[in-house]
Structure formats: C-alpha cells, structure tokens
Amino acid sequence: MAQSSDNVVGVDNTFRKKFDKEEYLQRAREREEKETEGKKSKSRGPPVQRKPLKQRDYQVDLESRLGKTQVVTPIAPLSQQAGYFCRVCECVVKDSANYLDHINGKKHQRALGMSMRVERASLEQVQQRFESLKKRKDTGSFTVQDFDERLLKQQQEEEERKRQRREKKKEKKKEKAAEDEPEIDPDVAAMMGFGGFGSSKK
C-alpha cells in the first residue's frame, strides 16, 4: 500500500477546490472598471446647485373658481381642464388639497430651482423678525372690555342666525303644506256644502 501511494505523487486527493487568487483579483478589477465607466456615462456633469427654500411671495388662489361650473372637453388644453393647473410642471391636479401638496412638494420645488433644504437664518435676521412681530403686536392693544364686546357681538350674531333658520323652516313647512293640500273647485265646494261662492247659507 505504501508503494501505491508513492506512485500517485502529484495528485491532489483532498477534495478541496483551490482558487487562483490572482485570476479572481484580475476579474474583480475588470468588473469594477466596467461599472465605473457605466456610472461616468450616466452622470451628466457636476451636480446642480439649488437654492434653499424661500417663502412664497404670492397668494395661492384656491377660491377664484369656487362654486362655478365649467364645460370640460377631452380636446381642451390642460390649462382649461377641470382642476388646478400648475404652469411650472404643466400638470392638472383635481382638488385643492392635492394642489397644495403638489406646490409644496419636491418635484415642483425642484422645477423652480430650489432644494428642499431651508436656509439657515442668521442672528440679525431672527432679531429683525422679533422686532417686526413686536411692532405688529403693539399696534393692536387688547383689553378685557374689547374681549367682552366681541363676545357679546358674536352671541348676537349667533342668535340672529338661529332666528333666520327658524323662519326659513317655518316658510318651508307652509310651502309644503300648501303643495300637499288639494285644490277644490268652487262649484264642487258649493255642492258639498263648503262655504264659497255658491253657498246658500246666510
């Protein structure tokens, strides 16, 4: 047995696969080079520097078309279709809540050239803001009498609204009763003995 084992000197019988480390290192380098070339072709230059978010300098118009009707056709341009049209993104949003979400959202802000980061305020800006708020607060001096007057006025308005509602309900009941009451022909009423034009009772 010793002789047979000496004859097979160059055969690896450990059943363990051995890897060529150099070959696999070379393959890994080639794969990394291909991936970096692909990334370079996808990138279109340096990243765009966007301005930080700033306060809106216009009033959002949500109520101009409230309560109005509009004929909608499929061939109408986007700006004339039903809903709120965003001129920046050229899209139509169907209701006001979604419109506000859209104009405050990432896509719209990026189209305006802003990132979603807020600019850090300096100490001077904060102090100026406090001063402007103090001035605004001082102009409207408020007393307990003013509060009592406003409360009394609000209660009177509420009572007036309740009175008007009651009157409307009474009018509706009268109208409904008049509609439900059948109309009687005067001749038929006279024959049946109801007081009317043809009544013989004195």
PDB file of N, CA and C in Angstrom, residues 6-74:
ATOM      1  N   ASP A   6       3.009   6.074  -3.186  1.00  0.00           N
ATOM      2  CA  ASP A   6       4.180   6.774  -3.722  1.00  0.00           C
ATOM      3  C   ASP A   6       4.050   6.993  -5.219  1.00  0.00           C
ATOM      4  N   ASN A   7       3.366   6.121  -5.916  1.00  0.00           N
ATOM      5  CA  ASN A   7       3.216   6.245  -7.369  1.00  0.00           C
ATOM      6  C   ASN A   7       2.360   7.440  -7.770  1.00  0.00           C
ATOM      7  N   VAL A   8       1.395   7.823  -6.962  1.00  0.00           N
ATOM      8  CA  VAL A   8       0.492   8.932  -7.313  1.00  0.00           C
ATOM      9  C   VAL A   8       0.927  10.211  -6.627  1.00  0.00           C
ATOM     10  N   VAL A   9       2.119  10.561  -6.803  1.00  0.00           N
ATOM     11  CA  VAL A   9       2.658  11.757  -6.143  1.00  0.00           C
ATOM     12  C   VAL A   9       2.109  13.013  -6.798  1.00  0.00           C
ATOM     13  N   GLY A  10       1.697  13.619  -7.354  1.00  0.00           N
ATOM     14  CA  GLY A  10       1.216  14.859  -7.960  1.00  0.00           C
ATOM     15  C   GLY A  10      -0.289  15.002  -7.963  1.00  0.00           C
ATOM     16  N   VAL A  11      -1.007  14.014  -7.425  1.00  0.00           N
ATOM     17  CA  VAL A  11      -2.486  14.061  -7.455  1.00  0.00           C
ATOM     18  C   VAL A  11      -2.982  14.624  -6.133  1.00  0.00           C
ATOM     19  N   ASP A  12      -3.877  15.584  -6.255  1.00  0.00           N
ATOM     20  CA  ASP A  12      -4.447  16.209  -5.049  1.00  0.00           C
ATOM     21  C   ASP A  12      -5.719  15.458  -4.690  1.00  0.00           C
ATOM     22  N   ASN A  13      -5.673  14.736  -3.593  1.00  0.00           N
ATOM     23  CA  ASN A  13      -6.845  13.964  -3.220  1.00  0.00           C
ATOM     24  C   ASN A  13      -7.512  14.513  -1.952  1.00  0.00           C
ATOM     25  N   THR A  14      -7.382  15.796  -1.698  1.00  0.00           N
ATOM     26  CA  THR A  14      -8.012  16.389  -0.509  1.00  0.00           C
ATOM     27  C   THR A  14      -9.457  16.781  -0.778  1.00  0.00           C
ATOM     28  N   PHE A  15      -9.907  16.705  -2.044  1.00  0.00           N
ATOM     29  CA  PHE A  15     -11.264  17.048  -2.452  1.00  0.00           C
ATOM     30  C   PHE A  15     -11.633  18.492  -2.148  1.00  0.00           C
ATOM     31  N   ARG A  16     -10.686  19.346  -2.051  1.00  0.00           N
ATOM     32  CA  ARG A  16     -10.927  20.745  -1.801  1.00  0.00           C
ATOM     33  C   ARG A  16     -10.514  21.532  -3.024  1.00  0.00           C
ATOM     34  N   LYS A  17     -11.417  22.357  -3.525  1.00  0.00           N
ATOM     35  CA  LYS A  17     -11.101  23.125  -4.712  1.00  0.00           C
ATOM     36  C   LYS A  17     -10.220  24.290  -4.309  1.00  0.00           C
ATOM     37  N   LYS A  18      -9.157  24.492  -5.042  1.00  0.00           N
ATOM     38  CA  LYS A  18      -8.249  25.599  -4.741  1.00  0.00           C
ATOM     39  C   LYS A  18      -8.433  26.654  -5.816  1.00  0.00           C
ATOM     40  N   PHE A  19      -8.546  27.919  -5.420  1.00  0.00           N
ATOM     41  CA  PHE A  19      -8.785  29.020  -6.347  1.00  0.00           C
ATOM     42  C   PHE A  19      -7.499  29.738  -6.667  1.00  0.00           C
ATOM     43  N   ASP A  20      -7.427  30.215  -7.872  1.00  0.00           N
ATOM     44  CA  ASP A  20      -6.288  31.021  -8.284  1.00  0.00           C
ATOM     45  C   ASP A  20      -6.595  32.463  -7.892  1.00  0.00           C
ATOM     46  N   LYS A  21      -6.006  32.937  -6.831  1.00  0.00           N
ATOM     47  CA  LYS A  21      -6.323  34.258  -6.298  1.00  0.00           C
ATOM     48  C   LYS A  21      -6.004  35.368  -7.285  1.00  0.00           C
ATOM     49  N   GLU A  22      -4.954  35.253  -8.003  1.00  0.00           N
ATOM     50  CA  GLU A  22      -4.557  36.290  -8.969  1.00  0.00           C
ATOM     51  C   GLU A  22      -5.610  36.441 -10.075  1.00  0.00           C
ATOM     52  N   GLU A  23      -6.113  35.314 -10.558  1.00  0.00           N
ATOM     53  CA  GLU A  23      -7.111  35.352 -11.631  1.00  0.00           C
ATOM     54  C   GLU A  23      -8.386  36.066 -11.163  1.00  0.00           C
ATOM     55  N   TYR A  24      -8.821  35.736  -9.966  1.00  0.00           N
ATOM     56  CA  TYR A  24     -10.059  36.349  -9.461  1.00  0.00           C
ATOM     57  C   TYR A  24      -9.857  37.818  -9.114  1.00  0.00           C
ATOM     58  N   LEU A  25      -8.696  38.188  -8.662  1.00  0.00           N
ATOM     59  CA  LEU A  25      -8.403  39.607  -8.430  1.00  0.00           C
ATOM     60  C   LEU A  25      -8.469  40.388  -9.739  1.00  0.00           C
ATOM     61  N   GLN A  26      -7.931  39.800 -10.801  1.00  0.00           N
ATOM     62  CA  GLN A  26      -7.963  40.446 -12.122  1.00  0.00           C
ATOM     63  C   GLN A  26      -9.406  40.608 -12.615  1.00  0.00           C
ATOM     64  N   ARG A  27     -10.229  39.568 -12.431  1.00  0.00           N
ATOM     65  CA  ARG A  27     -11.637  39.647 -12.835  1.00  0.00           C
ATOM     66  C   ARG A  27     -12.372  40.742 -12.059  1.00  0.00           C
ATOM     67  N   ALA A  28     -12.111  40.835 -10.756  1.00  0.00           N
ATOM     68  CA  ALA A  28     -12.760  41.850  -9.926  1.00  0.00           C
ATOM     69  C   ALA A  28     -12.378  43.249 -10.385  1.00  0.00           C
ATOM     70  N   ARG A  29     -11.117  43.470 -10.720  1.00  0.00           N
ATOM     71  CA  ARG A  29     -10.665  44.789 -11.203  1.00  0.00           C
ATOM     72  C   ARG A  29     -11.367  45.159 -12.514  1.00  0.00           C
ATOM     73  N   GLU A  30     -11.453  44.163 -13.431  1.00  0.00           N
ATOM     74  CA  GLU A  30     -12.130  44.422 -14.709  1.00  0.00           C
ATOM     75  C   GLU A  30     -13.597  44.782 -14.503  1.00  0.00           C
ATOM     76  N   ARG A  31     -14.278  44.072 -13.603  1.00  0.00           N
ATOM     77  CA  ARG A  31     -15.692  44.356 -13.325  1.00  0.00           C
ATOM     78  C   ARG A  31     -15.851  45.756 -12.739  1.00  0.00           C
ATOM     79  N   GLU A  32     -14.982  46.151 -11.817  1.00  0.00           N
ATOM     80  CA  GLU A  32     -15.044  47.493 -11.221  1.00  0.00           C
ATOM     81  C   GLU A  32     -14.827  48.571 -12.271  1.00  0.00           C
ATOM     82  N   GLU A  33     -13.897  48.327 -13.210  1.00  0.00           N
ATOM     83  CA  GLU A  33     -13.654  49.305 -14.276  1.00  0.00           C
ATOM     84  C   GLU A  33     -14.885  49.475 -15.154  1.00  0.00           C
ATOM     85  N   LYS A  34     -15.561  48.358 -15.490  1.00  0.00           N
ATOM     86  CA  LYS A  34     -16.773  48.446 -16.307  1.00  0.00           C
ATOM     87  C   LYS A  34     -17.874  49.231 -15.578  1.00  0.00           C
ATOM     88  N   GLU A  35     -18.024  48.976 -14.279  1.00  0.00           N
ATOM     89  CA  GLU A  35     -19.067  49.672 -13.507  1.00  0.00           C
ATOM     90  C   GLU A  35     -18.784  51.168 -13.419  1.00  0.00           C
ATOM     91  N   THR A  36     -17.521  51.539 -13.199  1.00  0.00           N
ATOM     92  CA  THR A  36     -17.195  52.973 -13.120  1.00  0.00           C
ATOM     93  C   THR A  36     -17.376  53.655 -14.467  1.00  0.00           C
ATOM     94  N   GLU A  37     -17.096  52.963 -15.580  1.00  0.00           N
ATOM     95  CA  GLU A  37     -17.325  53.535 -16.904  1.00  0.00           C
ATOM     96  C   GLU A  37     -18.825  53.764 -17.126  1.00  0.00           C
ATOM     97  N   GLY A  38     -19.650  52.806 -16.686  1.00  0.00           N
ATOM     98  CA  GLY A  38     -21.105  52.946 -16.814  1.00  0.00           C
ATOM     99  C   GLY A  38     -21.627  54.116 -16.001  1.00  0.00           C
ATOM    100  N   LYS A  39     -21.088  54.312 -14.810  1.00  0.00           N
ATOM    101  CA  LYS A  39     -21.522  55.435 -13.975  1.00  0.00           C
ATOM    102  C   LYS A  39     -21.105  56.763 -14.584  1.00  0.00           C
ATOM    103  N   LYS A  40     -19.924  56.805 -15.156  1.00  0.00           N
ATOM    104  CA  LYS A  40     -19.461  58.050 -15.772  1.00  0.00           C
ATOM    105  C   LYS A  40     -20.325  58.429 -16.959  1.00  0.00           C
ATOM    106  N   SER A  41     -20.759  57.442 -17.735  1.00  0.00           N
ATOM    107  CA  SER A  41     -21.586  57.747 -18.903  1.00  0.00           C
ATOM    108  C   SER A  41     -22.975  58.222 -18.474  1.00  0.00           C
ATOM    109  N   LYS A  42     -23.484  57.722 -17.339  1.00  0.00           N
ATOM    110  CA  LYS A  42     -24.799  58.144 -16.864  1.00  0.00           C
ATOM    111  C   LYS A  42     -24.762  59.547 -16.265  1.00  0.00           C
ATOM    112  N   SER A  43     -23.694  59.914 -15.607  1.00  0.00           N
ATOM    113  CA  SER A  43     -23.634  61.233 -14.977  1.00  0.00           C
ATOM    114  C   SER A  43     -23.478  62.302 -16.052  1.00  0.00           C
ATOM    115  N   ARG A  44     -24.222  63.397 -15.883  1.00  0.00           N
ATOM    116  CA  ARG A  44     -24.232  64.445 -16.901  1.00  0.00           C
ATOM    117  C   ARG A  44     -23.439  65.665 -16.474  1.00  0.00           C
ATOM    118  N   GLY A  45     -22.482  65.507 -15.684  1.00  0.00           N
ATOM    119  CA  GLY A  45     -21.677  66.637 -15.244  1.00  0.00           C
ATOM    120  C   GLY A  45     -21.781  66.818 -13.745  1.00  0.00           C
ATOM    121  N   PRO A  46     -21.342  67.977 -13.273  1.00  0.00           N
ATOM    122  CA  PRO A  46     -21.374  68.215 -11.832  1.00  0.00           C
ATOM    123  C   PRO A  46     -22.813  68.358 -11.336  1.00  0.00           C
ATOM    124  N   PRO A  47     -23.062  68.045 -10.071  1.00  0.00           N
ATOM    125  CA  PRO A  47     -24.425  68.161  -9.541  1.00  0.00           C
ATOM    126  C   PRO A  47     -24.899  69.607  -9.567  1.00  0.00           C
ATOM    127  N   VAL A  48     -26.210  69.770  -9.752  1.00  0.00           N
ATOM    128  CA  VAL A  48     -26.795  71.101  -9.855  1.00  0.00           C
ATOM    129  C   VAL A  48     -26.910  71.693  -8.454  1.00  0.00           C
ATOM    130  N   GLN A  49     -26.418  72.916  -8.305  1.00  0.00           N
ATOM    131  CA  GLN A  49     -26.558  73.609  -7.027  1.00  0.00           C
ATOM    132  C   GLN A  49     -27.912  74.320  -7.003  1.00  0.00           C
ATOM    133  N   ARG A  50     -28.750  73.954  -6.070  1.00  0.00           N
ATOM    134  CA  ARG A  50     -30.087  74.545  -5.980  1.00  0.00           C
ATOM    135  C   ARG A  50     -30.150  75.510  -4.812  1.00  0.00           C
ATOM    136  N   LYS A  51     -31.021  76.516  -4.961  1.00  0.00           N
ATOM    137  CA  LYS A  51     -31.200  77.489  -3.889  1.00  0.00           C
ATOM    138  C   LYS A  51     -32.002  76.857  -2.762  1.00  0.00           C
ATOM    139  N   PRO A  52     -31.805  77.324  -1.535  1.00  0.00           N
ATOM    140  CA  PRO A  52     -32.633  76.790  -0.443  1.00  0.00           C
ATOM    141  C   PRO A  52     -34.071  77.291  -0.573  1.00  0.00           C
ATOM    142  N   LEU A  53     -34.969  76.639   0.142  1.00  0.00           N
ATOM    143  CA  LEU A  53     -36.384  77.025   0.108  1.00  0.00           C
ATOM    144  C   LEU A  53     -36.560  78.453   0.578  1.00  0.00           C
ATOM    145  N   LYS A  54     -37.503  79.159  -0.038  1.00  0.00           N
ATOM    146  CA  LYS A  54     -37.817  80.508   0.423  1.00  0.00           C
ATOM    147  C   LYS A  54     -39.325  80.661   0.508  1.00  0.00           C
ATOM    148  N   GLN A  55     -39.761  81.676   1.220  1.00  0.00           N
ATOM    149  CA  GLN A  55     -41.179  81.902   1.428  1.00  0.00           C
ATOM    150  C   GLN A  55     -41.841  82.324   0.127  1.00  0.00           C
ATOM    151  N   ARG A  56     -43.068  81.854  -0.081  1.00  0.00           N
ATOM    152  CA  ARG A  56     -43.808  82.169  -1.299  1.00  0.00           C
ATOM    153  C   ARG A  56     -44.157  83.658  -1.305  1.00  0.00           C
ATOM    154  N   ASP A  57     -43.909  84.354  -2.423  1.00  0.00           N
ATOM    155  CA  ASP A  57     -44.164  85.795  -2.487  1.00  0.00           C
ATOM    156  C   ASP A  57     -45.485  86.117  -3.191  1.00  0.00           C
ATOM    157  N   TYR A  58     -46.343  85.107  -3.352  1.00  0.00           N
ATOM    158  CA  TYR A  58     -47.650  85.333  -3.969  1.00  0.00           C
ATOM    159  C   TYR A  58     -48.697  84.565  -3.187  1.00  0.00           C
ATOM    160  N   GLN A  59     -49.943  84.972  -3.353  1.00  0.00           N
ATOM    161  CA  GLN A  59     -51.053  84.320  -2.666  1.00  0.00           C
ATOM    162  C   GLN A  59     -51.551  83.164  -3.533  1.00  0.00           C
ATOM    163  N   VAL A  60     -51.719  81.994  -2.949  1.00  0.00           N
ATOM    164  CA  VAL A  60     -52.217  80.835  -3.693  1.00  0.00           C
ATOM    165  C   VAL A  60     -53.715  81.012  -3.893  1.00  0.00           C
ATOM    166  N   ASP A  61     -54.142  80.970  -5.153  1.00  0.00           N
ATOM    167  CA  ASP A  61     -55.544  81.206  -5.489  1.00  0.00           C
ATOM    168  C   ASP A  61     -56.285  79.878  -5.520  1.00  0.00           C
ATOM    169  N   LEU A  62     -57.051  79.596  -4.461  1.00  0.00           N
ATOM    170  CA  LEU A  62     -57.820  78.359  -4.390  1.00  0.00           C
ATOM    171  C   LEU A  62     -59.313  78.603  -4.530  1.00  0.00           C
ATOM    172  N   GLU A  63     -59.764  79.850  -4.405  1.00  0.00           N
ATOM    173  CA  GLU A  63     -61.194  80.113  -4.321  1.00  0.00           C
ATOM    174  C   GLU A  63     -61.763  80.899  -5.491  1.00  0.00           C
ATOM    175  N   SER A  64     -60.971  81.226  -6.506  1.00  0.00           N
ATOM    176  CA  SER A  64     -61.486  82.053  -7.590  1.00  0.00           C
ATOM    177  C   SER A  64     -62.548  81.325  -8.412  1.00  0.00           C
ATOM    178  N   ARG A  65     -62.408  80.009  -8.570  1.00  0.00           N
ATOM    179  CA  ARG A  65     -63.382  79.270  -9.372  1.00  0.00           C
ATOM    180  C   ARG A  65     -64.325  78.439  -8.507  1.00  0.00           C
ATOM    181  N   LEU A  66     -64.405  78.758  -7.219  1.00  0.00           N
ATOM    182  CA  LEU A  66     -65.249  78.015  -6.301  1.00  0.00           C
ATOM    183  C   LEU A  66     -66.724  78.283  -6.608  1.00  0.00           C
ATOM    184  N   GLY A  67     -67.509  77.248  -6.756  1.00  0.00           N
ATOM    185  CA  GLY A  67     -68.939  77.388  -6.999  1.00  0.00           C
ATOM    186  C   GLY A  67     -69.297  77.684  -8.448  1.00  0.00           C
ATOM    187  N   LYS A  68     -68.344  77.663  -9.344  1.00  0.00           N
ATOM    188  CA  LYS A  68     -68.618  77.937 -10.754  1.00  0.00           C
ATOM    189  C   LYS A  68     -68.637  76.627 -11.529  1.00  0.00           C
ATOM    190  N   THR A  69     -69.421  76.607 -12.586  1.00  0.00           N
ATOM    191  CA  THR A  69     -69.462  75.419 -13.432  1.00  0.00           C
ATOM    192  C   THR A  69     -68.627  75.648 -14.676  1.00  0.00           C
ATOM    193  N   GLN A  70     -68.146  74.562 -15.243  1.00  0.00           N
ATOM    194  CA  GLN A  70     -67.267  74.654 -16.396  1.00  0.00           C
ATOM    195  C   GLN A  70     -67.487  73.436 -17.277  1.00  0.00           C
ATOM    196  N   VAL A  71     -67.571  73.672 -18.580  1.00  0.00           N
ATOM    197  CA  VAL A  71     -67.709  72.575 -19.516  1.00  0.00           C
ATOM    198  C   VAL A  71     -66.318  72.029 -19.822  1.00  0.00           C
ATOM    199  N   VAL A  72     -66.157  70.725 -19.648  1.00  0.00           N
ATOM    200  CA  VAL A  72     -64.856  70.098 -19.840  1.00  0.00           C
ATOM    201  C   VAL A  72     -64.937  69.203 -21.069  1.00  0.00           C
ATOM    202  N   THR A  73     -64.001  69.392 -21.990  1.00  0.00           N
ATOM    203  CA  THR A  73     -63.937  68.541 -23.170  1.00  0.00           C
ATOM    204  C   THR A  73     -62.582  67.849 -23.213  1.00  0.00           C
ATOM    205  N   PRO A  74     -62.529  66.677 -23.801  1.00  0.00           N
ATOM    206  CA  PRO A  74     -61.241  65.963 -23.827  1.00  0.00           C
ATOM    207  C   PRO A  74     -60.207  66.625 -24.726  1.00  0.00           C
TER     208      PRO A  74
END
